[in-house]
mmCIF file of C-alpha atoms and ligand atoms in Angstrom:
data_model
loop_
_atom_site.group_PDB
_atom_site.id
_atom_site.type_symbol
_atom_site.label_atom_id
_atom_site.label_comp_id
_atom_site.label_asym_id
_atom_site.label_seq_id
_atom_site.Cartn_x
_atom_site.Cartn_y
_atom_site.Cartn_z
ATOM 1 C CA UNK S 1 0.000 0.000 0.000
ATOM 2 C CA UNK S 2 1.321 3.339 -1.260
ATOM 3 C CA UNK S 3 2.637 5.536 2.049
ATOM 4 C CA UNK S 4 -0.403 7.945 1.854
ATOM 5 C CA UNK S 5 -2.825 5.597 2.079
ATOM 6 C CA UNK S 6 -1.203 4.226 4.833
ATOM 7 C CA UNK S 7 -1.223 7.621 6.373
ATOM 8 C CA UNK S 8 -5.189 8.410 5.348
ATOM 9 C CA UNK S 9 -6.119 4.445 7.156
ATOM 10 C CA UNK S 10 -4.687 5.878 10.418
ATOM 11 C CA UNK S 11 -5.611 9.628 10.596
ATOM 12 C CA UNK S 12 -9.344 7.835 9.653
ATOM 13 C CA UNK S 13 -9.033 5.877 12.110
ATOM 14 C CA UNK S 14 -7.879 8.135 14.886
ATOM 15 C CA UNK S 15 -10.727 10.439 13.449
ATOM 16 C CA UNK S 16 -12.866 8.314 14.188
ATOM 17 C CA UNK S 17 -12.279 8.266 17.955
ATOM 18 C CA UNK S 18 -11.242 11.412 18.827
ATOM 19 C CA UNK S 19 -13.920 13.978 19.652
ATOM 20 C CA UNK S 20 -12.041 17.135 19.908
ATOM 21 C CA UNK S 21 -9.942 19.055 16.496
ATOM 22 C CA UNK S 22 -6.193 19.794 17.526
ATOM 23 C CA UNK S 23 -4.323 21.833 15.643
ATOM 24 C CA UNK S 24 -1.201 21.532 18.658
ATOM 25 C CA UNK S 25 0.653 18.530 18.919
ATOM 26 C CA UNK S 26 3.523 17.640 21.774
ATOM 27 C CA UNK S 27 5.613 14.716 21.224
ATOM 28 C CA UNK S 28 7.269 13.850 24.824
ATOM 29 C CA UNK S 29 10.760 11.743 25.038
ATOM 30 C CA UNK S 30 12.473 10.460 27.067
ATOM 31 C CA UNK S 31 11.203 10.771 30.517
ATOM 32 C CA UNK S 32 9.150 13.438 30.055
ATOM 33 C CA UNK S 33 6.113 11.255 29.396
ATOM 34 C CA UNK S 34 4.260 12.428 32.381
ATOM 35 C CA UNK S 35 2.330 15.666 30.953
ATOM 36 C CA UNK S 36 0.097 13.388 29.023
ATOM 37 C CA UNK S 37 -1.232 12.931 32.689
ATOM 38 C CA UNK S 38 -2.078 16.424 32.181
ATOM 39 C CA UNK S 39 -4.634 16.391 29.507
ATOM 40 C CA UNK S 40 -8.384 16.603 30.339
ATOM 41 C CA UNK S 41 -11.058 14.294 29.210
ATOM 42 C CA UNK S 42 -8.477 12.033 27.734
ATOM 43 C CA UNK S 43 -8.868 9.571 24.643
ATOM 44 C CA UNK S 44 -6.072 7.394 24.507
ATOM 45 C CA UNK S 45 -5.232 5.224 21.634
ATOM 46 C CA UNK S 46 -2.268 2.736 22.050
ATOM 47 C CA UNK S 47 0.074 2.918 18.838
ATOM 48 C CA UNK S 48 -0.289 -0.639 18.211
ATOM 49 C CA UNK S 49 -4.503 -0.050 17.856
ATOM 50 C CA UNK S 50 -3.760 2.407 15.180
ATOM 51 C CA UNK S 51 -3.661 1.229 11.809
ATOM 52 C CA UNK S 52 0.268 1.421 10.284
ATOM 53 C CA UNK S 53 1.324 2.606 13.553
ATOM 54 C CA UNK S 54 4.547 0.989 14.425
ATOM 55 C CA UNK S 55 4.813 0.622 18.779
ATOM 56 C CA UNK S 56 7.976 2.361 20.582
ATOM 57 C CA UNK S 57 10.164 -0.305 22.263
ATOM 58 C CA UNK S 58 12.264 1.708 24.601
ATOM 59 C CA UNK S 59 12.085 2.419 28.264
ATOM 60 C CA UNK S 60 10.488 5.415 28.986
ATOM 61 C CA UNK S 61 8.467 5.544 25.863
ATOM 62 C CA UNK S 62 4.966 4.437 26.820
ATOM 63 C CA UNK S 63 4.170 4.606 23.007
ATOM 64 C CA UNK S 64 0.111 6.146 23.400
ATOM 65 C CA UNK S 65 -1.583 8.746 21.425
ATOM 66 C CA UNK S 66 -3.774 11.279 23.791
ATOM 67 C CA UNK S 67 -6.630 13.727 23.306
ATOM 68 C CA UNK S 68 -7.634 15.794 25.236
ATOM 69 C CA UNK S 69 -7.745 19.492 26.607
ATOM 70 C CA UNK S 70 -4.670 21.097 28.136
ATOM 71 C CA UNK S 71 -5.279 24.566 29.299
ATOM 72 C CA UNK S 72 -8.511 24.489 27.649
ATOM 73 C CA UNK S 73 -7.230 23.764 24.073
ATOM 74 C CA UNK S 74 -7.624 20.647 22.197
ATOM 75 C CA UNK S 75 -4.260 19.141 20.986
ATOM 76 C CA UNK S 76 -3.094 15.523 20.829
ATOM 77 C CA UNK S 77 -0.427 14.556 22.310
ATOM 78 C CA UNK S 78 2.195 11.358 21.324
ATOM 79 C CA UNK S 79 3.729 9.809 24.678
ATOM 80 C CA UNK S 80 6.853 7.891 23.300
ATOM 81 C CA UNK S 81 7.851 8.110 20.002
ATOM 82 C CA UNK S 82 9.907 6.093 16.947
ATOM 83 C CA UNK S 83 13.426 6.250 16.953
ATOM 84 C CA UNK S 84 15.477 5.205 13.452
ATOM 85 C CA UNK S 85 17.947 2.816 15.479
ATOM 86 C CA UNK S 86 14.396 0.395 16.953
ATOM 87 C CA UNK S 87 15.414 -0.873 13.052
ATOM 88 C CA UNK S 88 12.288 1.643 11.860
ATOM 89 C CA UNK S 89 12.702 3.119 7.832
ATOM 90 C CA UNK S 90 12.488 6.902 8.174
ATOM 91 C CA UNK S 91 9.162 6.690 6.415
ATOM 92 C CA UNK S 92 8.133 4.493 9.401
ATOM 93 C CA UNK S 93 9.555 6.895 11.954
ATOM 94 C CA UNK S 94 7.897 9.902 10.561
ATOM 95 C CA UNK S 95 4.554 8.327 10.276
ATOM 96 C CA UNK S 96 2.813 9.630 13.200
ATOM 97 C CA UNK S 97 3.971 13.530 12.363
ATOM 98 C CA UNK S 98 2.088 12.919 9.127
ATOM 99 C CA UNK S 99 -0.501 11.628 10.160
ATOM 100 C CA UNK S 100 -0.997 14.675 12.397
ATOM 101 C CA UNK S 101 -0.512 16.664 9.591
ATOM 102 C CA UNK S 102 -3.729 15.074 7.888
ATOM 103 C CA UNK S 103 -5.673 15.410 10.905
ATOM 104 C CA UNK S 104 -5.388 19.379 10.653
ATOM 105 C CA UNK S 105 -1.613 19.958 13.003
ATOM 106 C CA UNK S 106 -0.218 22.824 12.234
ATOM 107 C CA UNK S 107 1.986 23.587 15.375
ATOM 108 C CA UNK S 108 4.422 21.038 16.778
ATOM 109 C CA UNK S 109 6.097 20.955 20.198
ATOM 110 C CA UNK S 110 8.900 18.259 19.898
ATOM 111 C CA UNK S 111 10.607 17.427 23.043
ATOM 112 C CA UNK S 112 13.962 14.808 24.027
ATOM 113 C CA UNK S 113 15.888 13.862 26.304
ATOM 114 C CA UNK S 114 19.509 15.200 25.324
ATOM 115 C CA UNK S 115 23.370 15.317 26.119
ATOM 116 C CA UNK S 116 25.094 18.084 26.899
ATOM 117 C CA UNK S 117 28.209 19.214 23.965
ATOM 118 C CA UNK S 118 29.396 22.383 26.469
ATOM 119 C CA UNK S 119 29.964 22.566 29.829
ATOM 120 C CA UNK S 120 27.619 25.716 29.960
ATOM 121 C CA UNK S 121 24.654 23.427 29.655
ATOM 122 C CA UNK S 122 24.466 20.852 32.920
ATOM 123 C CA UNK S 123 21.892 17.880 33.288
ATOM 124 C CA UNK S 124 18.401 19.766 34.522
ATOM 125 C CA UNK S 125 19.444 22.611 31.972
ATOM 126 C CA UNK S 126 16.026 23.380 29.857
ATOM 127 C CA UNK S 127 17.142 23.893 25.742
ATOM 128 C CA UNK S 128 15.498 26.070 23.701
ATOM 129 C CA UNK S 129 16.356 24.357 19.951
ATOM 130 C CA UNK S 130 17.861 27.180 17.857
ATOM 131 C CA UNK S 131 18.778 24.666 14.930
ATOM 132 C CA UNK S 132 20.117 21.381 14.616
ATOM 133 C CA UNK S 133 22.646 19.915 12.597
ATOM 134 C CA UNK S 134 22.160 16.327 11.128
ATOM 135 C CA UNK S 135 25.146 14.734 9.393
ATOM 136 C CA UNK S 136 24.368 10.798 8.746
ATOM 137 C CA UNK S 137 21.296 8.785 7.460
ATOM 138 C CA UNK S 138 18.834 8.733 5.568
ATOM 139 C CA UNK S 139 15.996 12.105 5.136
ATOM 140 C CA UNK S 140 12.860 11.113 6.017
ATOM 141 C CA UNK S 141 11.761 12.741 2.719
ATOM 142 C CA UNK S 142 14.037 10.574 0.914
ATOM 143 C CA UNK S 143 12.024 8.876 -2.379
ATOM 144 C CA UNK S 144 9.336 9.929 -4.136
ATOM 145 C CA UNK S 145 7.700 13.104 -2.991
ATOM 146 C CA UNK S 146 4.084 13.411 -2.167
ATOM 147 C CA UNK S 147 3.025 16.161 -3.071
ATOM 148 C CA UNK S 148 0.171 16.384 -0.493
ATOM 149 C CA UNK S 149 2.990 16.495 2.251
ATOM 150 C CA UNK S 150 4.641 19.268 1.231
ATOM 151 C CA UNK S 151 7.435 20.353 -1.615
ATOM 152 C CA UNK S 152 10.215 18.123 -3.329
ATOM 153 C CA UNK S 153 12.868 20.969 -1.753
ATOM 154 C CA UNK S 154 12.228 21.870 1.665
ATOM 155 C CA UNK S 155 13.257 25.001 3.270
ATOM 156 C CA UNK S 156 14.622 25.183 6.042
ATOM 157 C CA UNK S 157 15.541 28.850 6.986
ATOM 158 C CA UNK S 158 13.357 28.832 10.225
ATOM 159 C CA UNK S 159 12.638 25.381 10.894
ATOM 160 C CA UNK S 160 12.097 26.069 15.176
ATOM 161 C CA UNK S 161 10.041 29.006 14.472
ATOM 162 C CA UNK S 162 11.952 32.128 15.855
ATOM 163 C CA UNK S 163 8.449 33.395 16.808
ATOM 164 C CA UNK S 164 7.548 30.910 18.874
ATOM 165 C CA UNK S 165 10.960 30.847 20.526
ATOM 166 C CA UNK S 166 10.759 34.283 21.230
ATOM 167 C CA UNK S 167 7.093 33.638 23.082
ATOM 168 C CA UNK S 168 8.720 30.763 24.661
ATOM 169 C CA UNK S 169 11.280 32.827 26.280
ATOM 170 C CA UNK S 170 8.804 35.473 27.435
ATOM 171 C CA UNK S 171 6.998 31.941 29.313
ATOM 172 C CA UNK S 172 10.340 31.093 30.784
ATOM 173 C CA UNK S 173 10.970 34.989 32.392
ATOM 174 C CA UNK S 174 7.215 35.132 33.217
ATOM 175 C CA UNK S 175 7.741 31.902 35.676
ATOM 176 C CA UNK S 176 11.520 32.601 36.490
ATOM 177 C CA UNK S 177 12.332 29.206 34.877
ATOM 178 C CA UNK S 178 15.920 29.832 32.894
ATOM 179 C CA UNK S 179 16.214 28.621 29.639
ATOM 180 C CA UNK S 180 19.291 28.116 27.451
ATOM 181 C CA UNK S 181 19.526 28.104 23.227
ATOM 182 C CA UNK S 182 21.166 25.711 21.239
ATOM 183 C CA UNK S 183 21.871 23.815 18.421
ATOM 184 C CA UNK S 184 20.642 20.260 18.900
ATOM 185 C CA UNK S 185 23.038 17.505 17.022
ATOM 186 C CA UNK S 186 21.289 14.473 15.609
ATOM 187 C CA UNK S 187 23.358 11.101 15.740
ATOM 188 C CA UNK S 188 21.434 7.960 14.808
ATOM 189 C CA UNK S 189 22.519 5.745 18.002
ATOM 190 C CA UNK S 190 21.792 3.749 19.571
ATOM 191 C CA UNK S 191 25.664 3.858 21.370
ATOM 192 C CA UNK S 192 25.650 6.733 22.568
ATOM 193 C CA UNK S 193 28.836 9.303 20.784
ATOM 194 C CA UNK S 194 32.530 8.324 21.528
ATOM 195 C CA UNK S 195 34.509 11.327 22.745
ATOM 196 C CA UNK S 196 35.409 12.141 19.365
ATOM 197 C CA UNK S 197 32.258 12.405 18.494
ATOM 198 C CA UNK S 198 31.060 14.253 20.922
ATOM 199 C CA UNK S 199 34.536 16.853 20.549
ATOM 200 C CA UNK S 200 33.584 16.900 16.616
ATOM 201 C CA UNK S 201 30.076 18.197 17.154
ATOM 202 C CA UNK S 202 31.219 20.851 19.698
ATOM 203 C CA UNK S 203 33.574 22.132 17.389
ATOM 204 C CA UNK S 204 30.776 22.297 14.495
ATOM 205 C CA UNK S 205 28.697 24.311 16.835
ATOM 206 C CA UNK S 206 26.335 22.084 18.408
ATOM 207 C CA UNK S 207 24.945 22.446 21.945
ATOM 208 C CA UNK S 208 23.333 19.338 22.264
ATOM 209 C CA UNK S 209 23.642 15.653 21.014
ATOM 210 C CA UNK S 210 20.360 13.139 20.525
ATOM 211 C CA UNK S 211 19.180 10.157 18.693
ATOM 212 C CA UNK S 212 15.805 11.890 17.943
ATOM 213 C CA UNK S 213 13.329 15.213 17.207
ATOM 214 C CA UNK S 214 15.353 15.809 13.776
ATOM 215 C CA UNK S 215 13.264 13.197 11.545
ATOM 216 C CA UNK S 216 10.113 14.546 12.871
ATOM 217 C CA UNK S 217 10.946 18.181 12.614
ATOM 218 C CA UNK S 218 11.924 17.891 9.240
ATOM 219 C CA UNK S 219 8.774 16.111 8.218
ATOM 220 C CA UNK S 220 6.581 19.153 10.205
ATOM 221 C CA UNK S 221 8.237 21.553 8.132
ATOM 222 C CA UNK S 222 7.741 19.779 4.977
ATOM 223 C CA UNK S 223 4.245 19.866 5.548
ATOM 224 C CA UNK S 224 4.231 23.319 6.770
ATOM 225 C CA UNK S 225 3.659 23.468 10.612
ATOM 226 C CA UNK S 226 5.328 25.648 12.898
ATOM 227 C CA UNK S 227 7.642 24.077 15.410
ATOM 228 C CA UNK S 228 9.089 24.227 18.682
ATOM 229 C CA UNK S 229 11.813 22.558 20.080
ATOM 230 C CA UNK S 230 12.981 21.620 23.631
ATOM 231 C CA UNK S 231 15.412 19.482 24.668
ATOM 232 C CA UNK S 232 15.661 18.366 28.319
ATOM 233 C CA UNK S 233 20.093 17.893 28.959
ATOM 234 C CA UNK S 234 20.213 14.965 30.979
ATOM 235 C CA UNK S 235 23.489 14.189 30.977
ATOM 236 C CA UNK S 236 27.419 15.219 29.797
ATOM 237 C CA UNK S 237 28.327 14.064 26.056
ATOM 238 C CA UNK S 238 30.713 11.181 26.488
ATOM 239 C CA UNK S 239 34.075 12.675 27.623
ATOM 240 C CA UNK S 240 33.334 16.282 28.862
ATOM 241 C CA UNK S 241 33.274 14.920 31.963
ATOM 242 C CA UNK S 242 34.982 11.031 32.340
ATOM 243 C CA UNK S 243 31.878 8.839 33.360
ATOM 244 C CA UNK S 244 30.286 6.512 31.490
ATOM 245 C CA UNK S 245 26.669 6.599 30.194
ATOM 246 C CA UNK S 246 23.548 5.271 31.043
ATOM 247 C CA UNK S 247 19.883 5.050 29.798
ATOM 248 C CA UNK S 248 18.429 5.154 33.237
ATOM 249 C CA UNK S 249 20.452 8.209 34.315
ATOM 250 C CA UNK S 250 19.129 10.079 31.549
ATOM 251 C CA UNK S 251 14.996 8.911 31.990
ATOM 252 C CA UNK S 252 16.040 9.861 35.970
ATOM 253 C CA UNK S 253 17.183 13.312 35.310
ATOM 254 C CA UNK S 254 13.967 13.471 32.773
ATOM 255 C CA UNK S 255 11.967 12.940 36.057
ATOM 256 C CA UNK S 256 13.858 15.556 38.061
ATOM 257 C CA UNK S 257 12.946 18.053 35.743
ATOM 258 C CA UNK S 258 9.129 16.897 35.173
ATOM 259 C CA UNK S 259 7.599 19.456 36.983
ATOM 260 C CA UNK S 260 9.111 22.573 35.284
ATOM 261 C CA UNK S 261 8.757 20.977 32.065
ATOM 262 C CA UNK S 262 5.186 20.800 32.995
ATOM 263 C CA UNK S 263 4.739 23.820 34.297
ATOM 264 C CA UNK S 264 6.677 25.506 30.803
ATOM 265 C CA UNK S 265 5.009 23.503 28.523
ATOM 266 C CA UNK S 266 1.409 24.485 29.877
ATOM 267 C CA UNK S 267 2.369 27.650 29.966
ATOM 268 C CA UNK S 268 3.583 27.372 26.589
ATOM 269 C CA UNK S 269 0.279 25.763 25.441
ATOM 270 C CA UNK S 270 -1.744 28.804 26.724
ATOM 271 C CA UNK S 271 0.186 31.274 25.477
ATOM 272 C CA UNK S 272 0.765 29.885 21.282
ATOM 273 C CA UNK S 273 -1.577 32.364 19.310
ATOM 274 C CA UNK S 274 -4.742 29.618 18.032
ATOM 275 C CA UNK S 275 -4.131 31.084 14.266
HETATM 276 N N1 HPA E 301 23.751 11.179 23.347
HETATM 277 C C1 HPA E 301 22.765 10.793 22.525
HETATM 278 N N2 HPA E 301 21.487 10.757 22.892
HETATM 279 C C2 HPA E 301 21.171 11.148 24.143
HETATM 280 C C3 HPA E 301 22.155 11.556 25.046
HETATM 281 C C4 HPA E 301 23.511 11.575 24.622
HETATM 282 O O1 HPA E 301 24.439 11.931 25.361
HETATM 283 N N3 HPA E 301 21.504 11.879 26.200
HETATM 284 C C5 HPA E 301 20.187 11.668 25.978
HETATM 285 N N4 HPA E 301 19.975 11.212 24.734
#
């Protein structure tokens, strides 16, 4: 079956269950799962009831679409997402953001866990994503194009809306909660960097370093929604500071932090213009 079809079976089918229209979306990573507790008159579809939905198979990832009302606005929110290295195509990975896209998203908060390329940014550090750099694998817009997704060529100038990071920021000084900027580095995983690695993306100009967010945002902006990024730093790249690294330490530090996250991301929710 040809990918859009694919994509029109499960936006009909979540359609079909759902009784509110969002036009916001949150997709929460690692650890950050929790504000999906948040949403009001919830309608929760497991990925695996949704038709060409493939089911997340990490730790942390509870891998359940929600509906509901948070701060009084519809949106739908995807607790756990795809990652390339669970041995998904990039199609596969992406599938979710366009089936969003079909059921009327056009604003996107995309959220990870992430490590830390600078020792300005420390694990509980909130990141605004400025940009992102990804070197290796595949585009999710590799192949064909279809057309009803968006262009063959995709710009992207402004792909985490400086807009919306600019309202974000005014949501960050409005509850005292400090926020850095940076540029968030995709790697594929799922080891995490070697030192090199981590020393090489540092010296691009990276801030960050994750194993997710890019495939989706570049799908979002391909079909024309307006995204924000935020990365939660769990942890120090591998060799800024000599420790080895560990999934749990990262989903722990993701719980440390749920609150604020919580408390930003609701106030981010009420304060992103409806048009
Ligand atoms: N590297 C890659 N992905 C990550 C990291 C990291 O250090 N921390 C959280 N996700």
């Amino acid at each position: 079956m040809e990918q859009i079809d694919q994509v029109k079976e499960g936006t009909a089918y979540i359609e079909d269950k759902i009784s509110v229209k969002p036009r916001l979306a949150i997709v929460l990573g690692s650890g950050l799962g929790a504000l999906a507790d948040r949403v009001e008159d919830p309608v929760v579809l497991p990925y695996g009831e949704i038709p060409h939905f493939h089911t997340s198979t990490v730790q942390g990832h509870s891998g359940r679409l929600v509906t509901g009302l948070l701060q009084g606005r519809p949106v739908v929110v995807l607790q756990g997402r795809l990652h390339y290295y669970e041995g998904l195509s990039m199609a596969e990975v992406v599938f979710p953001v366009r089936c969003l896209k079909m059921l009327g998203v056009d604003k996107l908060i995309v959220t990870n866990a992430a490590g830390s390329l600078t020792p300005d940014f420390q694990p509980g550090d909130l990141m605004l994503i400025r940009d992102h750099i990804k070197l290796v694998t595949d585009s999710p817009l590799r192949g064909r194009n279809i057309d009803e997704f968006g262009p063959r060529f995709n710009d992207m100038s402004d792909p985490y809306s400086k807009e919306i990071r600019d309202l974000v920021k005014e949501c960050g000084k409005k509850l005292n909660i400090e926020l850095k900027e940076g540029v968030y580095c995709y790697m594929p995983g799922p080891s995490y960097e070697t030192a090199s690695e981590v020393r090489m993306l540092g010296l691009l100009g990276g801030q960050a370093v994750g194993m997710s967010t890019v495939p989706e945002v570049i799908t979002a902006v391909h079909g024309g929604m307006k995204v924000l990024g935020l990365s939660c730093i769990t942890n120090m790249g591998t060799g800024i500071v000599d420790q080895p690294l560990h999934h749990e330490e990262i989903i722990r530090v993701g719980e440390q932090v749920r609150k604020t996250f919580i408390t930003l991301l609701e106030s981010i929710v009420g304060a992103w213009p409806p048009n």
